[in-house]
């Protein structure tokens, strides 16, 4: 895989984090904003072990070629997250006007597009992430312009149905940027803590922006919205022709394609590390993700399982690698 700049990693992870926000089904609340702020700080602290590990001279690719169990752990996580992304696409597409019908047709079409984008490589993905991030920012500005006439500041109040703890837990469960960062750090020269702060700052600001906008515009209707982002879109039309929906749908599809492509690129890379002679790794990974999505749509994973899996990948594994004798010898 090619080298990446720190600003490209920022764009990749921030655009990837935007897709779950658009698919979110929980209501936006002030308590959720405070919980997300605390979670952002905790997630930044969880980056310290992996950064320290890389500063000792650790290389994920080199270590994974000798110890197959390491890439297999991350491979399983990427495949599961890719399958969950397909599930989010399917559930969200049922409530918005995508130009195709059928429960799995959207996932199949997205998978075909992702198969093509994977073939372009991670450098092309990084360049397109920067462009899509710019489009996303412009779209959010456009949404604000349309929402201002509908906004009512008195709607910005505490929610009796939410707590800061729930907001914190929700943010931690969706913190898949941590394992992705652990993998992507192997392909960049600059691994300073100050360079990763913008990732979580940007994610928090984007979530807080949508939360404030959603509460101000929707008010009590927020509780009845299946997907708050698209509920905001439905009442904030900045264009007199009412064709702004097409812009939001286009952004939604682009974010979905980029997120699944990112999971596929990294999963295929890990699969090649484990099985160097295996061919068509990208196709294999996409098919596995689609298969997982069929099962995940009918199964609810407990929150503690997701948190435990995340803790193993971003805290336990880097911590153990730091204290291995061979790692200590490299550090000295």
XYZ file of N, CA and C in Angstrom, residues 164-313:
450
model
N -26.262 11.961 29.699
C -24.893 12.118 29.199
C -24.226 10.760 29.044
N -24.528 9.832 29.952
C -23.948 8.503 29.869
C -24.349 7.804 28.577
N -25.608 7.916 28.207
C -26.061 7.294 26.959
C -25.366 7.919 25.760
N -25.197 9.230 25.791
C -24.477 9.889 24.704
C -23.029 9.445 24.630
N -22.403 9.288 25.790
C -21.021 8.807 25.838
C -20.928 7.382 25.295
N -21.834 6.518 25.741
C -21.818 5.122 25.310
C -22.062 5.015 23.809
N -22.989 5.799 23.297
C -23.285 5.779 21.859
C -22.046 6.174 21.054
N -21.333 7.202 21.499
C -20.136 7.651 20.787
C -19.019 6.622 20.855
N -18.883 5.948 21.980
C -17.821 4.949 22.110
C -18.105 3.722 21.245
N -19.365 3.331 21.160
C -19.721 2.175 20.337
C -19.419 2.438 18.866
N -19.552 3.692 18.447
C -19.333 4.051 17.044
C -17.951 4.652 16.812
N -16.995 4.298 17.657
C -15.638 4.850 17.542
C -14.742 3.951 16.693
N -15.218 3.561 15.501
C -14.397 2.679 14.672
C -13.218 3.410 14.035
N -13.114 4.729 14.241
C -11.933 5.446 13.752
C -10.667 4.998 14.461
N -10.795 4.481 15.684
C -9.610 4.054 16.441
C -8.902 2.860 15.790
N -9.609 1.747 15.518
C -8.927 0.646 14.818
C -8.449 1.041 13.420
N -9.232 1.862 12.731
C -8.816 2.303 11.400
C -7.539 3.131 11.485
N -7.451 3.994 12.490
C -6.246 4.802 12.659
C -5.036 3.922 12.953
N -5.223 2.898 13.776
C -4.123 1.978 14.091
C -3.551 1.356 12.821
N -4.427 0.997 11.891
C -3.971 0.411 10.628
C -3.359 1.459 9.710
N -3.978 2.629 9.633
C -3.504 3.660 8.701
C -2.199 4.307 9.151
N -1.908 4.296 10.448
C -0.651 4.863 10.920
C 0.555 4.139 10.336
N 0.357 2.911 9.918
C 1.454 2.149 9.325
C 1.865 2.702 7.965
N 1.029 3.580 7.388
C 1.293 4.082 6.041
C 1.537 5.582 6.009
N 1.940 6.128 7.147
C 2.298 7.535 7.198
C 3.552 7.711 8.034
N 4.358 8.696 7.674
C 5.598 8.950 8.405
C 5.349 9.759 9.672
N 4.323 10.589 9.668
C 4.082 11.511 10.771
C 3.036 10.919 11.710
N 3.498 10.562 12.895
C 2.621 9.882 13.863
C 2.541 10.678 15.171
N 2.502 12.005 15.064
C 2.422 12.846 16.257
C 0.982 12.954 16.749
N 0.849 13.118 18.055
C -0.470 13.228 18.683
C -1.232 14.451 18.173
N -0.502 15.548 17.949
C -1.175 16.775 17.510
C -1.804 16.619 16.139
N -1.344 15.648 15.350
C -1.882 15.464 14.005
C -3.174 14.648 13.991
N -3.464 13.971 15.076
C -4.702 13.190 15.109
C -5.815 13.901 15.869
N -5.469 14.973 16.597
C -6.489 15.726 17.326
C -7.582 16.246 16.392
N -7.244 16.789 15.194
C -8.306 17.296 14.307
C -9.336 16.243 13.897
N -8.961 14.960 13.895
C -9.907 13.920 13.499
C -11.086 13.887 14.465
N -10.778 13.825 15.755
C -11.859 13.720 16.742
C -12.510 15.068 17.005
N -11.740 16.139 16.863
C -12.357 17.462 16.976
C -13.360 17.673 15.844
N -12.973 17.282 14.627
C -13.886 17.426 13.485
C -15.118 16.560 13.623
N -14.945 15.332 14.094
C -16.088 14.442 14.274
C -17.049 14.990 15.323
N -16.505 15.493 16.432
C -17.367 16.043 17.479
C -18.105 17.290 16.984
N -17.396 18.188 16.303
C -18.029 19.415 15.817
C -19.126 19.109 14.803
N -18.892 18.115 13.942
C -19.921 17.749 12.964
C -21.155 17.189 13.666
N -20.953 16.321 14.649
C -22.080 15.767 15.392
C -22.816 16.837 16.189
N -22.066 17.750 16.827
C -22.698 18.823 17.600
C -23.461 19.774 16.686
N -22.913 20.049 15.523
C -23.575 20.925 14.544
C -24.926 20.349 14.127
N -24.943 19.062 13.772
C -26.195 18.430 13.368
C -27.173 18.346 14.532
N -26.650 18.130 15.734
C -27.524 18.040 16.904
C -28.230 19.365 17.178
N -27.463 20.451 17.191
C -28.051 21.763 17.452
C -29.039 22.130 16.349
N -28.646 21.878 15.110
C -29.520 22.190 13.981
C -30.808 21.363 14.046
N -30.648 20.071 14.349
C -31.812 19.198 14.419
C -32.768 19.583 15.528
N -32.233 19.874 16.712
C -33.095 20.260 17.829
C -33.820 21.568 17.534
N -33.104 22.537 16.952
C -33.704 23.834 16.681
C -34.800 23.749 15.618
N -34.612 22.896 14.643
C -35.557 22.811 13.529
C -36.722 21.878 13.842
N -36.414 20.707 14.404
C -37.447 19.686 14.591
C -38.204 19.826 15.902
N -37.515 20.212 16.962
C -38.178 20.338 18.254
C -38.758 19.013 18.721
N -40.037 18.989 19.060
C -40.686 17.776 19.553
C -40.829 16.705 18.473
N -40.727 17.113 17.214
C -40.821 16.132 16.118
C -39.615 15.216 16.062
N -38.526 15.599 16.743
C -37.308 14.783 16.743
C -37.594 13.370 17.249
N -38.441 13.245 18.270
C -38.720 11.936 18.864
C -39.412 10.993 17.889
N -40.080 11.531 16.880
C -40.829 10.704 15.933
C -40.083 10.505 14.615
N -38.861 11.036 14.517
C -38.091 10.929 13.279
C -37.291 9.623 13.274
N -37.492 8.808 12.253
C -36.731 7.557 12.134
C -35.255 7.833 11.865
N -34.992 8.840 11.040
C -33.622 9.242 10.732
C -33.560 10.766 10.845
N -33.061 11.285 11.983
C -33.094 12.734 12.229
C -32.443 13.575 11.129
N -31.346 13.089 10.541
C -30.686 13.891 9.507
C -31.637 14.166 8.347
N -32.291 13.139 7.862
C -33.187 13.312 6.717
C -34.482 14.005 7.115
N -34.823 13.961 8.398
C -35.958 14.750 8.872
C -35.628 16.240 8.813
N -34.375 16.578 9.162
C -33.933 17.970 9.046
C -33.987 18.408 7.589
N -33.495 17.537 6.714
C -33.460 17.844 5.283
C -34.869 18.127 4.751
N -35.833 17.356 5.229
C -37.193 17.473 4.691
C -37.844 18.811 4.997
N -37.394 19.467 6.070
C -38.014 20.745 6.439
C -37.091 21.937 6.193
N -35.881 21.696 5.753
C -34.950 22.803 5.475
C -34.569 22.753 4.007
N -35.356 23.418 3.182
C -35.132 23.449 1.736
C -34.654 24.843 1.343
N -33.362 25.002 1.059
C -32.848 26.335 0.729
C -33.181 26.782 -0.684
N -33.586 25.839 -1.546
C -33.862 26.164 -2.942
C -35.364 26.228 -3.174
N -35.795 27.232 -3.911
C -37.234 27.421 -4.146
C -37.839 26.289 -4.952
N -36.990 25.585 -5.729
C -37.492 24.478 -6.549
C -37.633 23.185 -5.763
N -37.199 23.193 -4.501
C -37.320 22.021 -3.627
C -36.558 20.811 -4.187
N -35.433 21.072 -4.870
C -34.651 19.967 -5.420
C -33.376 19.724 -4.625
N -33.253 20.288 -3.446
C -32.049 20.100 -2.646
C -31.926 18.664 -2.145
N -33.037 17.916 -2.104
C -32.981 16.526 -1.646
C -31.986 15.708 -2.455
N -31.902 15.986 -3.749
C -30.988 15.234 -4.606
C -29.541 15.430 -4.166
N -29.210 16.622 -3.678
C -27.847 16.891 -3.210
C -27.536 16.036 -1.990
N -28.459 15.979 -1.046
C -28.237 15.198 0.172
C -28.163 13.704 -0.134
N -28.971 13.224 -1.052
C -28.926 11.812 -1.427
C -27.607 11.480 -2.099
N -27.113 12.395 -2.932
C -25.826 12.173 -3.593
C -24.696 12.093 -2.574
N -24.715 13.003 -1.603
C -23.693 12.982 -0.552
C -23.797 11.703 0.268
N -25.019 11.297 0.578
C -25.237 10.065 1.340
C -24.625 8.856 0.628
N -24.863 8.744 -0.663
C -24.329 7.612 -1.434
C -22.806 7.681 -1.507
N -22.250 8.874 -1.703
C -20.794 9.008 -1.772
C -20.139 8.613 -0.454
N -20.733 9.040 0.655
C -20.175 8.679 1.962
C -20.245 7.174 2.182
N -21.349 6.558 1.764
C -21.499 5.118 1.903
C -20.442 4.374 1.093
N -20.261 4.785 -0.155
C -19.269 4.140 -1.025
C -17.869 4.280 -0.448
N -17.539 5.482 0.021
C -16.190 5.679 0.560
C -15.961 4.845 1.820
N -16.947 4.795 2.704
C -16.768 4.054 3.955
C -16.575 2.558 3.685
N -17.438 2.001 2.854
C -17.321 0.567 2.570
C -16.047 0.273 1.776
N -15.669 1.182 0.884
C -14.416 1.007 0.147
C -13.229 1.003 1.094
N -13.237 1.895 2.084
C -12.148 1.937 3.062
C -12.042 0.619 3.818
N -13.161 0.101 4.293
C -13.141 -1.186 4.985
C -12.638 -2.292 4.059
N -13.050 -2.252 2.805
C -12.673 -3.300 1.858
C -11.190 -3.234 1.525
N -10.670 -2.038 1.295
C -9.245 -1.882 0.978
C -8.377 -2.422 2.106
N -8.709 -2.034 3.337
C -7.903 -2.485 4.479
C -8.094 -3.983 4.743
N -9.331 -4.461 4.599
C -9.586 -5.884 4.823
C -8.867 -6.731 3.780
N -8.882 -6.310 2.521
C -8.177 -7.051 1.474
C -6.676 -7.049 1.720
N -6.167 -5.926 2.205
C -4.736 -5.844 2.531
C -4.372 -6.835 3.635
N -5.183 -6.909 4.676
C -4.918 -7.843 5.773
C -5.066 -9.292 5.311
N -6.038 -9.531 4.443
C -6.241 -10.886 3.938
C -5.046 -11.343 3.118
N -4.441 -10.434 2.363
C -3.237 -10.780 1.597
C -2.051 -11.029 2.511
N -1.992 -10.314 3.656
C -0.916 -10.568 4.618
C -1.035 -11.971 5.205
N -2.272 -12.401 5.451
C -2.494 -13.729 6.032
C -2.326 -14.834 4.991
N -2.813 -14.570 3.781
C -2.784 -15.597 2.729
C -2.227 -14.968 1.447
N -0.909 -14.894 1.335
C -0.284 -14.182 0.207
C -0.684 -14.721 -1.163
N -1.022 -15.981 -1.262
C -1.340 -16.572 -2.563
C -2.822 -16.443 -2.941
N -3.621 -15.922 -2.032
C -5.051 -15.798 -2.299
C -5.301 -14.686 -3.321
N -6.150 -14.963 -4.295
C -6.481 -13.989 -5.332
C -7.888 -13.420 -5.103
N -8.151 -12.295 -5.753
C -9.464 -11.640 -5.685
C -9.871 -11.348 -4.241
N -8.925 -10.843 -3.464
C -9.197 -10.603 -2.043
C -10.275 -9.542 -1.837
N -10.300 -8.515 -2.683
C -11.314 -7.471 -2.533
C -12.712 -8.033 -2.756
N -12.859 -8.868 -3.787
C -14.159 -9.483 -4.063
C -14.580 -10.384 -2.912
N -13.635 -11.151 -2.391
C -13.923 -12.034 -1.260
C -14.412 -11.229 -0.060
N -13.722 -10.108 0.237
C -14.097 -9.296 1.395
C -15.474 -8.675 1.226
N -15.767 -8.177 0.034
C -17.088 -7.584 -0.201
C -18.201 -8.620 -0.081
N -17.965 -9.812 -0.609
C -18.968 -10.871 -0.489
C -19.180 -11.260 0.966
N -18.096 -11.310 1.735
C -18.223 -11.626 3.160
C -19.008 -10.532 3.885
N -18.755 -9.275 3.530
C -19.501 -8.177 4.151
C -20.984 -8.267 3.832
N -21.297 -8.573 2.583
C -22.707 -8.726 2.215
C -23.344 -9.879 2.982
N -22.609 -10.989 3.131
C -23.126 -12.119 3.892
C -23.348 -11.761 5.350
N -22.409 -11.011 5.924
C -22.558 -10.580 7.315
C -23.759 -9.650 7.463
N -23.988 -8.804 6.455
C -25.122 -7.876 6.532
C -26.451 -8.624 6.569
N -26.546 -9.740 5.867
C -27.785 -10.530 5.893
C -28.052 -11.080 7.285
N -26.973 -11.522 7.953
C -27.144 -12.027 9.309
C -27.317 -10.919 10.329
N -26.568 -9.812 10.148
C -26.613 -8.722 11.127
C -27.959 -8.011 11.128
N -28.676 -8.029 10.004
C -29.978 -7.372 9.951
C -31.011 -8.060 10.829
N -30.743 -9.315 11.201
C -31.697 -10.063 12.017
C -31.203 -10.293 13.446
N -29.981 -9.811 13.750
C -29.383 -10.044 15.064
C -28.980 -8.711 15.679
N -29.274 -8.526 16.951
C -28.860 -7.329 17.680
C -27.653 -7.664 18.551
N -26.544 -6.971 18.313
C -25.321 -7.209 19.079
C -25.354 -6.353 20.335
N -25.180 -6.938 21.523
C -25.177 -6.148 22.761
C -24.062 -5.100 22.745
N -24.317 -3.976 23.417
C -23.341 -2.889 23.428
C -22.009 -3.311 24.037
N -22.052 -4.143 25.078
C -20.807 -4.510 25.751
C -19.911 -5.362 24.853
N -20.510 -6.095 23.914
C -19.704 -6.888 22.980
C -18.924 -5.968 22.041
N -19.593 -4.940 21.520
C -18.924 -3.980 20.648
C -17.811 -3.254 21.383
N -18.076 -2.849 22.619
C -17.056 -2.147 23.397
C -15.882 -3.052 23.735
N -16.175 -4.318 24.037
C -15.104 -5.262 24.349
C -14.213 -5.504 23.135
N -14.824 -5.687 21.978
C -14.068 -5.879 20.736
C -13.188 -4.665 20.455
N -13.753 -3.479 20.645
C -13.001 -2.251 20.423
C -11.840 -2.130 21.405
N -12.088 -2.473 22.669
C -11.032 -2.401 23.673
C -9.878 -3.346 23.373
N -10.186 -4.530 22.864
C -9.137 -5.490 22.502
C -8.258 -4.924 21.394
N -8.879 -4.296 20.405
C -8.135 -3.835 19.234
C -7.290 -2.604 19.508
